């Protein structure tokens, strides 16, 4: 190992996950934290911690210079950005490199190319990977935008080039709603990402979200199969599973092949995910974006490939080489993840932080829980509402589902609302059990007639 000490430039469950991988490799960890995260689990688990600022992320976790200083001050030689925050920020990657710190992820250049959605679409087209019909150029003019939308045909989706976490995105059903949607998408993107650039693509209803996990070292690219993330609300994932119940073996091979082709085209290095939507009726799939980082739902893939993807990120950063070949990746069984958020599904999945007065987390055969919460923990209101990820593995989908049902039944969370009951209800939906869902399933089927339906 040439790397010895890693700055964990994130918080919550992914910070815990990174600390665990470092420890398995014998690397030391330094955990950054805002004043709201003083009592957080990653702070307790890391070898050292550094206060980086007040609670708002804009004054702490989102400050590249402050993080680089923290790394240098504590003798780190590498920085792991996790997901969200600065994980897809090219300037941060650049700043790390300039300071002699190894950024655990692709180069700033590749982040710039693939982290920007409209640029990534152009790269996909060049690699011969199908993309959703639409533009590859930003909309600069309202009239031009509307003209393009007419050509593409409604419904269209207005998307922020810098978007993420379902934000900066507006579905436009017809011409009448175009102007207002363009304005609000631009405004939201400006305030969330500091970049108001938007583009238009065709909105395909009732699709599945299928994504391919890849790992690269700039020369070789290996894939770890797909994840099906079709259960969503507000364009955000709630449940992920692997393998997808919707793919034929031919489609599975084709989509993995497309993902590898695109990764190879950009000489990708590190962990990445190519996201696609699949039209189950035609069997056609389209690239929508790449995430140039580890994803929330990576454990699903770890369970079916018996691998440690975060450890692999660290090894690639350390040695510059992929430690596996495609033949080493062996798929076994089925895994499902349910995201347990401090949100009230009955009130449109509104987040509600607070103190976890009682907490029982599940375990037992085939159950994994990735979490940073503990009994008595006070969830700060400033960040993401994710409390835990419950992942189950089974020899087949049926066994994974049975174990998920068991695991959710063991859970007890008091003090804040949670999405546990939502997942339990989902697990009794015949369409979900049959694997026959789409990205609007929660909104259109489960929440049909609900007063909050419009919010999903
Ligand atoms: P994944 O893509 O890993 O499934 P999500 O889309 O749920 O994960 O995003 C994970 C976290 O990262 C969320 O907190 C989300 O708000 C945040 N996030 C994702 N992309 C971006 C981005 N481009 N900018 C800022 N935050 C982002
Ligand atoms: P984010 O960066 O916020 O994750 P994505 O581009 O990945 O944004 O889109 C988020 C979700 O929105 C997808 O998982 C999918 O459900 C939906 N979506 C994105 N593009 C389309 C499209 N062209 N047609 C239909 N649904 C889409
Ligand atoms: Mg996405």
Coordinates of N, CA, C and O in Angstrom, one line a residue, residues 66-141:
X66 N -11.6 23.9 2.3 CA -11.6 23.5 3.7 C -11.3 22.0 3.9 O -10.6 21.6 4.8
X67 N -11.9 21.2 3.0 CA -11.6 19.8 3.1 C -10.2 19.4 2.7 O -9.6 18.6 3.4
X68 N -9.7 20.1 1.7 CA -8.3 19.9 1.4 C -7.3 20.3 2.5 O -6.4 19.5 2.9
X69 N -7.6 21.4 3.1 CA -6.8 21.8 4.3 C -6.9 20.8 5.4 O -5.9 20.5 6.0
X70 N -8.1 20.3 5.6 CA -8.3 19.3 6.7 C -7.5 18.1 6.4 O -6.8 17.5 7.3
X71 N -7.4 17.7 5.2 CA -6.6 16.5 4.8 C -5.1 16.7 5.0 O -4.4 15.9 5.6
X72 N -4.7 17.9 4.6 CA -3.2 18.2 4.7 C -2.8 18.3 6.2 O -1.8 17.8 6.6
X73 N -3.7 19.0 6.9 CA -3.4 19.3 8.4 C -3.3 18.0 9.2 O -2.6 17.9 10.1
X74 N -4.1 16.9 8.7 CA -4.1 15.7 9.5 C -3.3 14.6 8.9 O -3.3 13.4 9.3
X75 N -2.4 15.0 7.9 CA -1.5 14.0 7.3 C -2.1 12.9 6.5 O -1.6 11.8 6.3
X76 N -3.2 13.3 5.8 CA -3.9 12.3 4.9 C -3.1 12.3 3.6 O -2.6 13.3 3.1
X77 N -3.2 11.1 2.9 CA -2.7 11.1 1.5 C -3.7 10.8 0.5 O -3.4 10.7 -0.7
X78 N -5.0 10.6 1.0 CA -6.0 10.3 0.0 C -7.3 10.9 0.5 O -7.5 11.2 1.7
X79 N -8.3 11.1 -0.4 CA -9.6 11.7 0.0 C -10.7 10.8 -0.6 O -10.7 10.6 -1.9
X80 N -11.6 10.3 0.2 CA -12.8 9.6 -0.4 C -14.0 10.5 -0.3 O -14.4 10.9 0.8
X81 N -14.6 10.8 -1.5 CA -15.7 11.8 -1.4 C -17.1 11.1 -1.2 O -18.1 11.9 -1.0
X82 N -17.2 9.8 -1.2 CA -18.5 9.1 -1.0 C -19.5 9.4 -2.1 O -19.1 9.4 -3.3
X83 N -20.8 9.7 -1.8 CA -21.7 10.1 -2.9 C -22.4 11.4 -2.4 O -22.3 11.8 -1.3
X84 N -23.0 12.1 -3.4 CA -23.6 13.4 -3.1 C -22.5 14.4 -2.8 O -21.3 14.2 -3.3
X85 N -22.7 15.4 -2.1 CA -21.8 16.5 -1.8 C -20.8 16.8 -2.9 O -21.2 17.1 -4.0
X86 N -19.5 16.6 -2.7 CA -18.5 17.0 -3.7 C -18.0 15.8 -4.6 O -17.0 15.9 -5.3
X87 N -18.8 14.7 -4.5 CA -18.3 13.5 -5.1 C -18.2 13.6 -6.6 O -17.4 12.9 -7.2
X88 N -19.0 14.5 -7.2 CA -18.9 14.6 -8.7 C -18.5 16.0 -9.0 O -18.9 16.6 -10.1
X89 N -17.7 16.6 -8.2 CA -17.2 18.0 -8.4 C -15.8 18.0 -8.9 O -14.9 17.6 -8.2
X90 N -15.7 18.3 -10.2 CA -14.3 18.3 -10.8 C -13.3 19.2 -10.2 O -12.1 18.8 -10.1
X91 N -13.8 20.4 -9.7 CA -12.8 21.3 -9.1 C -12.2 20.7 -7.8 O -11.0 20.9 -7.5
X92 N -13.1 20.0 -7.1 CA -12.6 19.3 -5.9 C -11.5 18.3 -6.2 O -10.5 18.2 -5.6
X93 N -11.8 17.5 -7.2 CA -10.9 16.4 -7.6 C -9.5 17.1 -8.0 O -8.5 16.6 -7.7
X94 N -9.7 18.2 -8.7 CA -8.5 18.9 -9.2 C -7.7 19.5 -8.0 O -6.4 19.3 -8.0
X95 N -8.4 20.1 -7.1 CA -7.8 20.7 -5.9 C -7.0 19.6 -5.1 O -5.9 19.9 -4.6
X96 N -7.6 18.5 -5.0 CA -7.0 17.4 -4.3 C -5.7 17.0 -5.0 O -4.6 16.9 -4.3
X97 N -5.8 16.8 -6.3 CA -4.6 16.4 -7.0 C -3.5 17.5 -6.9 O -2.3 17.1 -6.7
X98 N -3.9 18.7 -7.0 CA -2.8 19.8 -6.9 C -2.2 19.8 -5.5 O -1.0 20.2 -5.4
X99 N -2.9 19.4 -4.5 CA -2.3 19.3 -3.1 C -1.6 18.0 -2.9 O -1.1 17.8 -1.7
X100 N -1.5 17.2 -3.9 CA -0.8 15.9 -3.7 C -1.6 14.9 -3.0 O -1.1 13.9 -2.5
X101 N -2.9 15.0 -3.0 CA -3.8 14.1 -2.4 C -4.4 13.2 -3.4 O -4.9 13.7 -4.5
X102 N -4.5 11.9 -3.2 CA -5.2 11.0 -4.2 C -6.7 11.1 -4.0 O -7.2 10.9 -2.9
X103 N -7.4 11.5 -5.0 CA -8.8 11.6 -5.0 C -9.4 10.2 -5.4 O -9.0 9.6 -6.4
X104 N -10.2 9.6 -4.5 CA -10.7 8.3 -4.8 C -11.9 8.4 -5.8 O -13.0 8.5 -5.4
X105 N -11.5 8.4 -7.0 CA -12.5 8.5 -8.1 C -11.8 8.8 -9.4 O -10.5 8.8 -9.4
X106 N -12.5 9.1 -10.5 CA -11.9 9.4 -11.7 C -11.2 10.8 -11.7 O -11.4 11.5 -10.8
X107 N -10.5 11.1 -12.8 CA -9.8 12.3 -12.9 C -10.8 13.5 -13.1 O -12.0 13.2 -13.5
X108 N -10.4 14.7 -12.8 CA -11.3 15.9 -12.9 C -11.8 15.9 -14.4 O -13.0 16.3 -14.6
X109 N -10.9 15.6 -15.3 CA -11.3 15.6 -16.7 C -12.5 14.7 -17.0 O -13.4 15.1 -17.7
X110 N -12.4 13.5 -16.5 CA -13.5 12.5 -16.7 C -14.8 12.9 -16.0 O -15.9 12.7 -16.5
X111 N -14.6 13.4 -14.8 CA -15.8 13.9 -14.1 C -16.5 15.0 -14.9 O -17.7 15.0 -15.0
X112 N -15.7 15.9 -15.4 CA -16.3 17.0 -16.2 C -17.0 16.4 -17.4 O -18.1 16.9 -17.8
X113 N -16.4 15.4 -18.0 CA -17.0 14.8 -19.2 C -18.3 14.0 -18.9 O -19.3 14.2 -19.6
X114 N -18.3 13.2 -17.9 CA -19.4 12.3 -17.6 C -20.3 12.8 -16.5 O -21.4 12.3 -16.4
X115 N -19.9 13.7 -15.7 CA -20.7 14.2 -14.6 C -21.7 15.2 -15.1 O -22.8 15.4 -14.5
X116 N -21.5 15.8 -16.2 CA -22.4 16.7 -16.8 C -23.3 15.9 -17.7 O -22.8 15.2 -18.7
X117 N -24.6 15.9 -17.5 CA -25.5 15.0 -18.2 C -25.5 15.2 -19.7 O -25.6 14.3 -20.5
X118 N -25.5 16.5 -20.1 CA -25.6 16.7 -21.6 C -24.3 16.3 -22.3 O -24.3 15.8 -23.4
X119 N -23.2 16.5 -21.6 CA -21.9 16.1 -22.1 C -21.8 14.6 -22.2 O -21.3 14.0 -23.2
X120 N -22.3 13.9 -21.2 CA -22.3 12.5 -21.1 C -23.2 11.9 -22.3 O -22.8 10.8 -22.9
X121 N -24.3 12.5 -22.6 CA -25.1 12.1 -23.7 C -24.3 12.1 -25.0 O -24.4 11.2 -25.8
X122 N -23.5 13.2 -25.1 CA -22.7 13.3 -26.4 C -21.7 12.2 -26.4 O -21.5 11.6 -27.5
X123 N -21.1 11.9 -25.3 CA -20.1 10.8 -25.3 C -20.8 9.5 -25.6 O -20.2 8.6 -26.3
X124 N -22.0 9.3 -25.1 CA -22.7 8.0 -25.3 C -23.0 7.8 -26.8 O -22.8 6.8 -27.4
X125 N -23.4 8.9 -27.4 CA -23.8 8.9 -28.9 C -22.5 8.5 -29.7 O -22.6 7.7 -30.5
X126 N -21.4 9.1 -29.3 CA -20.1 8.8 -30.0 C -19.7 7.4 -29.8 O -19.1 6.8 -30.6
X127 N -20.1 6.8 -28.6 CA -19.7 5.4 -28.4 C -20.7 4.4 -28.9 O -20.6 3.2 -28.8
X128 N -21.7 5.0 -29.6 CA -22.7 4.1 -30.2 C -23.7 3.5 -29.2 O -24.3 2.4 -29.4
X129 N -23.8 4.2 -28.1 CA -24.8 3.7 -27.1 C -26.1 4.5 -27.2 O -26.0 5.8 -27.3
X130 N -27.2 3.9 -27.3 CA -28.5 4.6 -27.5 C -28.8 5.5 -26.3 O -28.6 5.2 -25.2
X131 N -29.3 6.7 -26.6 CA -29.7 7.7 -25.6 C -31.2 8.0 -25.9 O -31.7 7.8 -27.0
X132 N -31.8 8.5 -24.8 CA -33.2 9.0 -25.0 C -33.3 10.0 -26.1 O -32.4 10.9 -26.2
X133 N -34.3 10.0 -26.9 CA -34.4 11.1 -28.0 C -34.4 12.4 -27.3 O -35.0 12.6 -26.3
X134 N -33.7 13.4 -27.9 CA -33.7 14.7 -27.3 C -32.5 15.5 -27.8 O -31.9 15.2 -28.8
X135 N -32.2 16.6 -27.1 CA -31.1 17.4 -27.5 C -29.8 17.1 -26.8 O -29.9 16.5 -25.7
X136 N -28.7 17.5 -27.3 CA -27.5 17.3 -26.5 C -26.9 18.7 -26.1 O -26.0 18.8 -25.4
X137 N -27.6 19.7 -26.6 CA -27.2 21.1 -26.3 C -28.1 21.7 -25.3 O -29.3 21.5 -25.3
X138 N -27.5 22.6 -24.5 CA -28.3 23.3 -23.5 C -29.3 24.2 -24.2 O -29.0 24.7 -25.3
X139 N -30.4 24.5 -23.5 CA -31.4 25.4 -24.0 C -30.9 26.8 -23.6 O -30.8 27.1 -22.5
X140 N -30.8 27.6 -24.6 CA -30.3 29.0 -24.3 C -31.5 30.0 -24.5 O -31.5 31.0 -23.9
X141 N -32.5 29.5 -25.3 CA -33.5 30.4 -25.7 C -34.9 29.7 -25.6 O -35.0 28.6 -26.0

